[in-house]
PDB file of C-alpha atoms in Angstrom:
ATOM      1  CA  UNK A 346      69.916 124.950  98.506  1.00 65.00           C
ATOM      2  CA  UNK A 347      66.541 126.605  97.843  1.00 73.00           C
ATOM      3  CA  UNK A 348      67.079 126.293  94.095  1.00 77.00           C
ATOM      4  CA  UNK A 349      68.007 122.643  94.503  1.00 77.00           C
ATOM      5  CA  UNK A 350      64.862 121.993  96.538  1.00 79.00           C
ATOM      6  CA  UNK A 351      62.722 123.731  93.911  1.00 79.00           C
ATOM      7  CA  UNK A 352      64.262 121.719  91.094  1.00 80.00           C
ATOM      8  CA  UNK A 353      64.151 118.324  92.802  1.00 79.00           C
ATOM      9  CA  UNK A 354      61.339 118.646  95.382  1.00 81.00           C
ATOM     10  CA  UNK A 355      59.211 115.932  93.812  1.00 82.00           C
ATOM     11  CA  UNK A 356      62.110 113.455  93.507  1.00 81.00           C
ATOM     12  CA  UNK A 357      63.572 110.854  95.842  1.00 78.00           C
ATOM     13  CA  UNK A 358      67.140 111.823  96.635  1.00 76.00           C
ATOM     14  CA  UNK A 359      68.611 108.389  95.686  1.00 76.00           C
ATOM     15  CA  UNK A 360      67.026 108.701  92.232  1.00 80.00           C
ATOM     16  CA  UNK A 361      68.826 111.932  91.313  1.00 82.00           C
ATOM     17  CA  UNK A 362      71.675 111.133  88.930  1.00 83.00           C
ATOM     18  CA  UNK A 363      75.074 112.859  88.750  1.00 85.00           C
ATOM     19  CA  UNK A 364      74.240 113.976  85.180  1.00 87.00           C
ATOM     20  CA  UNK A 365      71.093 115.741  86.415  1.00 86.00           C
ATOM     21  CA  UNK A 366      73.056 117.437  89.165  1.00 84.00           C
ATOM     22  CA  UNK A 367      75.757 118.618  86.736  1.00 85.00           C
ATOM     23  CA  UNK A 368      73.080 119.999  84.414  1.00 86.00           C
ATOM     24  CA  UNK A 369      71.439 121.748  87.354  1.00 83.00           C
ATOM     25  CA  UNK A 370      74.761 123.252  88.503  1.00 82.00           C
ATOM     26  CA  UNK A 371      75.598 124.474  84.989  1.00 82.00           C
ATOM     27  CA  UNK A 372      72.190 126.070  84.507  1.00 82.00           C
ATOM     28  CA  UNK A 373      72.137 127.891  87.838  1.00 77.00           C
ATOM     29  CA  UNK A 374      75.740 128.688  88.729  1.00 76.00           C
ATOM     30  CA  UNK A 375      77.671 128.762  85.468  1.00 76.00           C
ATOM     31  CA  UNK A 376      78.873 132.346  85.996  1.00 78.00           C
ATOM     32  CA  UNK A 377      79.976 131.824  89.637  1.00 78.00           C
ATOM     33  CA  UNK A 378      83.600 131.752  90.663  1.00 80.00           C
ATOM     34  CA  UNK A 379      85.233 128.371  91.136  1.00 78.00           C
ATOM     35  CA  UNK A 380      85.382 128.963  94.879  1.00 78.00           C
ATOM     36  CA  UNK A 381      81.606 129.537  94.969  1.00 79.00           C
ATOM     37  CA  UNK A 382      81.076 126.400  92.906  1.00 80.00           C
ATOM     38  CA  UNK A 383      83.260 124.431  95.338  1.00 80.00           C
ATOM     39  CA  UNK A 384      81.115 125.687  98.236  1.00 82.00           C
ATOM     40  CA  UNK A 385      77.908 124.651  96.454  1.00 82.00           C
ATOM     41  CA  UNK A 386      79.485 121.268  95.677  1.00 82.00           C
ATOM     42  CA  UNK A 387      80.349 120.816  99.377  1.00 83.00           C
ATOM     43  CA  UNK A 388      76.813 121.744 100.473  1.00 83.00           C
ATOM     44  CA  UNK A 389      75.228 119.285  98.066  1.00 82.00           C
ATOM     45  CA  UNK A 390      77.692 116.581  99.048  1.00 83.00           C
ATOM     46  CA  UNK A 391      76.724 117.150 102.679  1.00 84.00           C
ATOM     47  CA  UNK A 392      73.031 116.874 101.797  1.00 81.00           C
ATOM     48  CA  UNK A 393      73.527 113.539 100.057  1.00 81.00           C
ATOM     49  CA  UNK A 394      75.798 112.261 102.852  1.00 85.00           C
ATOM     50  CA  UNK A 395      73.106 113.111 105.376  1.00 83.00           C
ATOM     51  CA  UNK A 396      70.475 111.284 103.305  1.00 81.00           C
ATOM     52  CA  UNK A 397      72.745 108.221 103.166  1.00 81.00           C
ATOM     53  CA  UNK A 398      73.276 108.415 106.928  1.00 82.00           C
ATOM     54  CA  UNK A 399      69.526 108.581 107.610  1.00 83.00           C
ATOM     55  CA  UNK A 400      68.861 105.591 105.329  1.00 82.00           C
ATOM     56  CA  UNK A 401      71.640 103.638 107.035  1.00 82.00           C
ATOM     57  CA  UNK A 402      70.113 104.374 110.462  1.00 82.00           C
ATOM     58  CA  UNK A 403      66.786 102.944 109.278  1.00 84.00           C
ATOM     59  CA  UNK A 404      68.446  99.849 107.731  1.00 85.00           C
ATOM     60  CA  UNK A 405      67.244 100.865 104.272  1.00 82.00           C
ATOM     61  CA  UNK A 406      69.233 100.360 101.083  1.00 79.00           C
ATOM     62  CA  UNK A 407      71.851 103.035 100.634  1.00 73.00           C
ATOM     63  CA  UNK A 408      73.252 104.612  97.499  1.00 76.00           C
ATOM     64  CA  UNK A 409      76.486 106.237  96.411  1.00 79.00           C
ATOM     65  CA  UNK A 410      76.806 109.942  96.988  1.00 81.00           C
ATOM     66  CA  UNK A 411      76.507 111.305  93.424  1.00 82.00           C
ATOM     67  CA  UNK A 412      78.674 114.303  94.328  1.00 83.00           C
ATOM     68  CA  UNK A 413      81.626 111.905  94.586  1.00 83.00           C
ATOM     69  CA  UNK A 414      81.242 111.340  90.845  1.00 82.00           C
ATOM     70  CA  UNK A 415      81.216 115.061  90.057  1.00 83.00           C
ATOM     71  CA  UNK A 416      84.573 116.775  90.122  1.00 81.00           C
ATOM     72  CA  UNK A 417      84.603 119.982  92.136  1.00 78.00           C
ATOM     73  CA  UNK A 418      86.191 122.898  90.284  1.00 75.00           C
ATOM     74  CA  UNK A 419      89.714 123.772  91.292  1.00 73.00           C
ATOM     75  CA  UNK A 420      89.845 126.655  93.734  1.00 63.00           C
ATOM     76  CA  UNK A 421      92.303 129.465  93.594  1.00 60.00           C
ATOM     77  CA  UNK A 422      95.277 128.957  95.837  1.00 59.00           C
ATOM     78  CA  UNK A 423      96.180 132.078  97.700  1.00 64.00           C
ATOM     79  CA  UNK A 424      99.792 132.443  98.634  1.00 69.00           C
ATOM     80  CA  UNK A 425     100.131 133.203 102.313  1.00 67.00           C
ATOM     81  CA  UNK A 426     102.811 135.645 103.345  1.00 73.00           C
ATOM     82  CA  UNK A 427     104.073 135.781 106.899  1.00 74.00           C
ATOM     83  CA  UNK A 428     106.029 138.553 108.495  1.00 73.00           C
ATOM     84  CA  UNK A 429     109.561 137.495 109.353  1.00 80.00           C
ATOM     85  CA  UNK A 430     110.158 137.154 113.095  1.00 76.00           C
ATOM     86  CA  UNK A 431     112.354 140.270 113.107  1.00 79.00           C
ATOM     87  CA  UNK A 432     109.629 142.404 111.518  1.00 79.00           C
ATOM     88  CA  UNK A 433     106.963 141.036 113.874  1.00 73.00           C
ATOM     89  CA  UNK A 434     109.201 141.866 116.840  1.00 72.00           C
ATOM     90  CA  UNK A 435     109.523 145.437 115.549  1.00 73.00           C
ATOM     91  CA  UNK A 436     105.739 145.737 115.199  1.00 69.00           C
ATOM     92  CA  UNK A 437     105.103 144.312 118.668  1.00 65.00           C
ATOM     93  CA  UNK A 438     107.708 146.541 120.291  1.00 69.00           C
ATOM     94  CA  UNK A 439     106.580 149.812 118.743  1.00 66.00           C
ATOM     95  CA  UNK A 440     105.966 152.480 121.392  1.00 60.00           C
ATOM     96  CA  UNK A 441     102.181 152.202 121.222  1.00 65.00           C
ATOM     97  CA  UNK A 442      99.415 151.830 123.754  1.00 74.00           C
ATOM     98  CA  UNK A 443      99.729 148.685 125.905  1.00 78.00           C
ATOM     99  CA  UNK A 444      96.490 147.148 124.624  1.00 79.00           C
ATOM    100  CA  UNK A 445      97.754 147.290 121.019  1.00 81.00           C
ATOM    101  CA  UNK A 446     100.923 145.481 122.061  1.00 82.00           C
ATOM    102  CA  UNK A 447      98.776 142.908 123.888  1.00 86.00           C
ATOM    103  CA  UNK A 448      96.524 142.407 120.828  1.00 87.00           C
ATOM    104  CA  UNK A 449      99.490 141.988 118.478  1.00 83.00           C
ATOM    105  CA  UNK A 450     101.150 139.579 120.922  1.00 85.00           C
ATOM    106  CA  UNK A 451      98.023 137.413 121.206  1.00 87.00           C
ATOM    107  CA  UNK A 452      97.574 137.352 117.430  1.00 86.00           C
ATOM    108  CA  UNK A 453     101.237 136.486 116.897  1.00 84.00           C
ATOM    109  CA  UNK A 454     101.474 133.757 119.547  1.00 84.00           C
ATOM    110  CA  UNK A 455      98.113 132.027 119.076  1.00 83.00           C
ATOM    111  CA  UNK A 456      97.604 132.328 115.330  1.00 81.00           C
ATOM    112  CA  UNK A 457      93.958 133.207 115.956  1.00 83.00           C
ATOM    113  CA  UNK A 458      91.988 135.437 113.626  1.00 84.00           C
ATOM    114  CA  UNK A 459      91.054 138.981 114.581  1.00 85.00           C
ATOM    115  CA  UNK A 460      87.351 138.126 114.775  1.00 85.00           C
ATOM    116  CA  UNK A 461      88.111 135.231 117.162  1.00 86.00           C
ATOM    117  CA  UNK A 462      90.152 137.573 119.348  1.00 86.00           C
ATOM    118  CA  UNK A 463      87.368 140.174 119.389  1.00 86.00           C
ATOM    119  CA  UNK A 464      84.928 137.545 120.739  1.00 87.00           C
ATOM    120  CA  UNK A 465      87.295 136.599 123.591  1.00 87.00           C
ATOM    121  CA  UNK A 466      85.949 137.337 127.090  1.00 89.00           C
ATOM    122  CA  UNK A 467      87.743 137.494 130.420  1.00 89.00           C
ATOM    123  CA  UNK A 468      86.158 134.179 131.470  1.00 91.00           C
ATOM    124  CA  UNK A 469      87.635 132.542 128.349  1.00 89.00           C
ATOM    125  CA  UNK A 470      91.089 132.817 129.916  1.00 88.00           C
ATOM    126  CA  UNK A 471      92.501 130.561 132.589  1.00 89.00           C
ATOM    127  CA  UNK A 472      96.105 131.510 133.260  1.00 86.00           C
ATOM    128  CA  UNK A 473      98.013 131.093 130.016  1.00 85.00           C
ATOM    129  CA  UNK A 474      95.204 129.175 128.267  1.00 88.00           C
ATOM    130  CA  UNK A 475      92.771 131.052 126.013  1.00 86.00           C
ATOM    131  CA  UNK A 476      89.570 129.374 124.801  1.00 87.00           C
ATOM    132  CA  UNK A 477      88.260 130.586 121.463  1.00 84.00           C
ATOM    133  CA  UNK A 478      84.569 129.714 120.938  1.00 82.00           C
ATOM    134  CA  UNK A 479      83.168 129.010 117.454  1.00 77.00           C
ATOM    135  CA  UNK A 480      86.380 129.738 115.542  1.00 73.00           C
ATOM    136  CA  UNK A 481      86.367 129.805 111.769  1.00 71.00           C
ATOM    137  CA  UNK A 482      87.836 126.288 111.718  1.00 70.00           C
ATOM    138  CA  UNK A 483      84.308 125.029 112.438  1.00 69.00           C
ATOM    139  CA  UNK A 484      85.237 123.401 115.737  1.00 73.00           C
ATOM    140  CA  UNK A 485      83.131 124.179 118.805  1.00 78.00           C
ATOM    141  CA  UNK A 486      86.186 125.625 120.518  1.00 77.00           C
ATOM    142  CA  UNK A 487      89.957 125.818 120.273  1.00 79.00           C
ATOM    143  CA  UNK A 488      92.547 126.419 122.960  1.00 81.00           C
ATOM    144  CA  UNK A 489      95.818 128.276 122.747  1.00 83.00           C
ATOM    145  CA  UNK A 490      98.534 128.668 125.318  1.00 85.00           C
ATOM    146  CA  UNK A 491     100.216 132.067 125.401  1.00 85.00           C
ATOM    147  CA  UNK A 492     103.655 132.816 126.847  1.00 88.00           C
ATOM    148  CA  UNK A 493     103.854 134.151 130.401  1.00 91.00           C
ATOM    149  CA  UNK A 494     104.758 137.617 129.113  1.00 89.00           C
ATOM    150  CA  UNK A 495     101.520 137.726 127.102  1.00 88.00           C
ATOM    151  CA  UNK A 496      99.565 136.380 130.071  1.00 90.00           C
ATOM    152  CA  UNK A 497     101.000 139.245 132.145  1.00 92.00           C
ATOM    153  CA  UNK A 498      99.886 141.759 129.476  1.00 89.00           C
ATOM    154  CA  UNK A 499      96.361 140.295 129.526  1.00 89.00           C
ATOM    155  CA  UNK A 500      96.209 140.373 133.322  1.00 90.00           C
ATOM    156  CA  UNK A 501      97.441 143.977 133.400  1.00 90.00           C
ATOM    157  CA  UNK A 502      94.779 144.917 130.810  1.00 89.00           C
ATOM    158  CA  UNK A 503      92.048 143.269 132.903  1.00 90.00           C
ATOM    159  CA  UNK A 504      93.193 145.040 136.080  1.00 91.00           C
ATOM    160  CA  UNK A 505      93.765 148.426 134.411  1.00 89.00           C
ATOM    161  CA  UNK A 506      90.268 148.431 132.929  1.00 88.00           C
ATOM    162  CA  UNK A 507      88.468 146.728 135.871  1.00 91.00           C
ATOM    163  CA  UNK A 508      86.979 144.126 133.543  1.00 89.00           C
ATOM    164  CA  UNK A 509      84.366 141.618 134.708  1.00 88.00           C
ATOM    165  CA  UNK A 510      84.188 137.962 133.652  1.00 87.00           C
ATOM    166  CA  UNK A 511      81.784 138.651 130.750  1.00 84.00           C
ATOM    167  CA  UNK A 512      83.703 141.682 129.456  1.00 82.00           C
ATOM    168  CA  UNK A 513      85.726 141.521 126.269  1.00 79.00           C
TER     169      UNK A 513
END
C-alpha cells in the first residue's frame, strides 16, 4: 500500500483509472506469485470500496470500484487431503501422553487450526463449547462444540495441571 500511496498521493481516488492501476501493478509486482497478486488486488479493492463508502456517507457522487474491472490472477488451488476416519482413530488412540490425545481430539472434532488451539485459554471453555478468538477466518470469534469425551479430557487436563482461568 505504501507504493500505491507514493504513486498516487497527489491524485483523487475517483480519478484513478483501471488502466493506470494495471500499469502500476505490472511495474511493481510483475515477478510476484499469482497468490501475492491476488492479495494485492484484494487490498486495493478494499481501499476503493472504503473510499466509495465514505463518499456515500457524505452524500457525494460515487464511482465504480476500478478493481472490479481488473481481473485478479488465478490462484493456485491446493488439494486438501484428509486422513480417513480409521487412520485418525489410530492416531488418537496411540498410547501417548494424555495431553497429546486431548490435542489431537480437539483438532479432529473442531476443525480448528493449531495456532487457534494454542491461543485457547481455560476461560474460553464453557462445558462442551470452546470459543476461539481471532481465528484465521477473520471473524472476531468462532465457537465449536466438542463431544463429551473430549470435554472430559479437557477437564482432566485442567485438574491435573491445576490451571487457572487465564492459563492455556
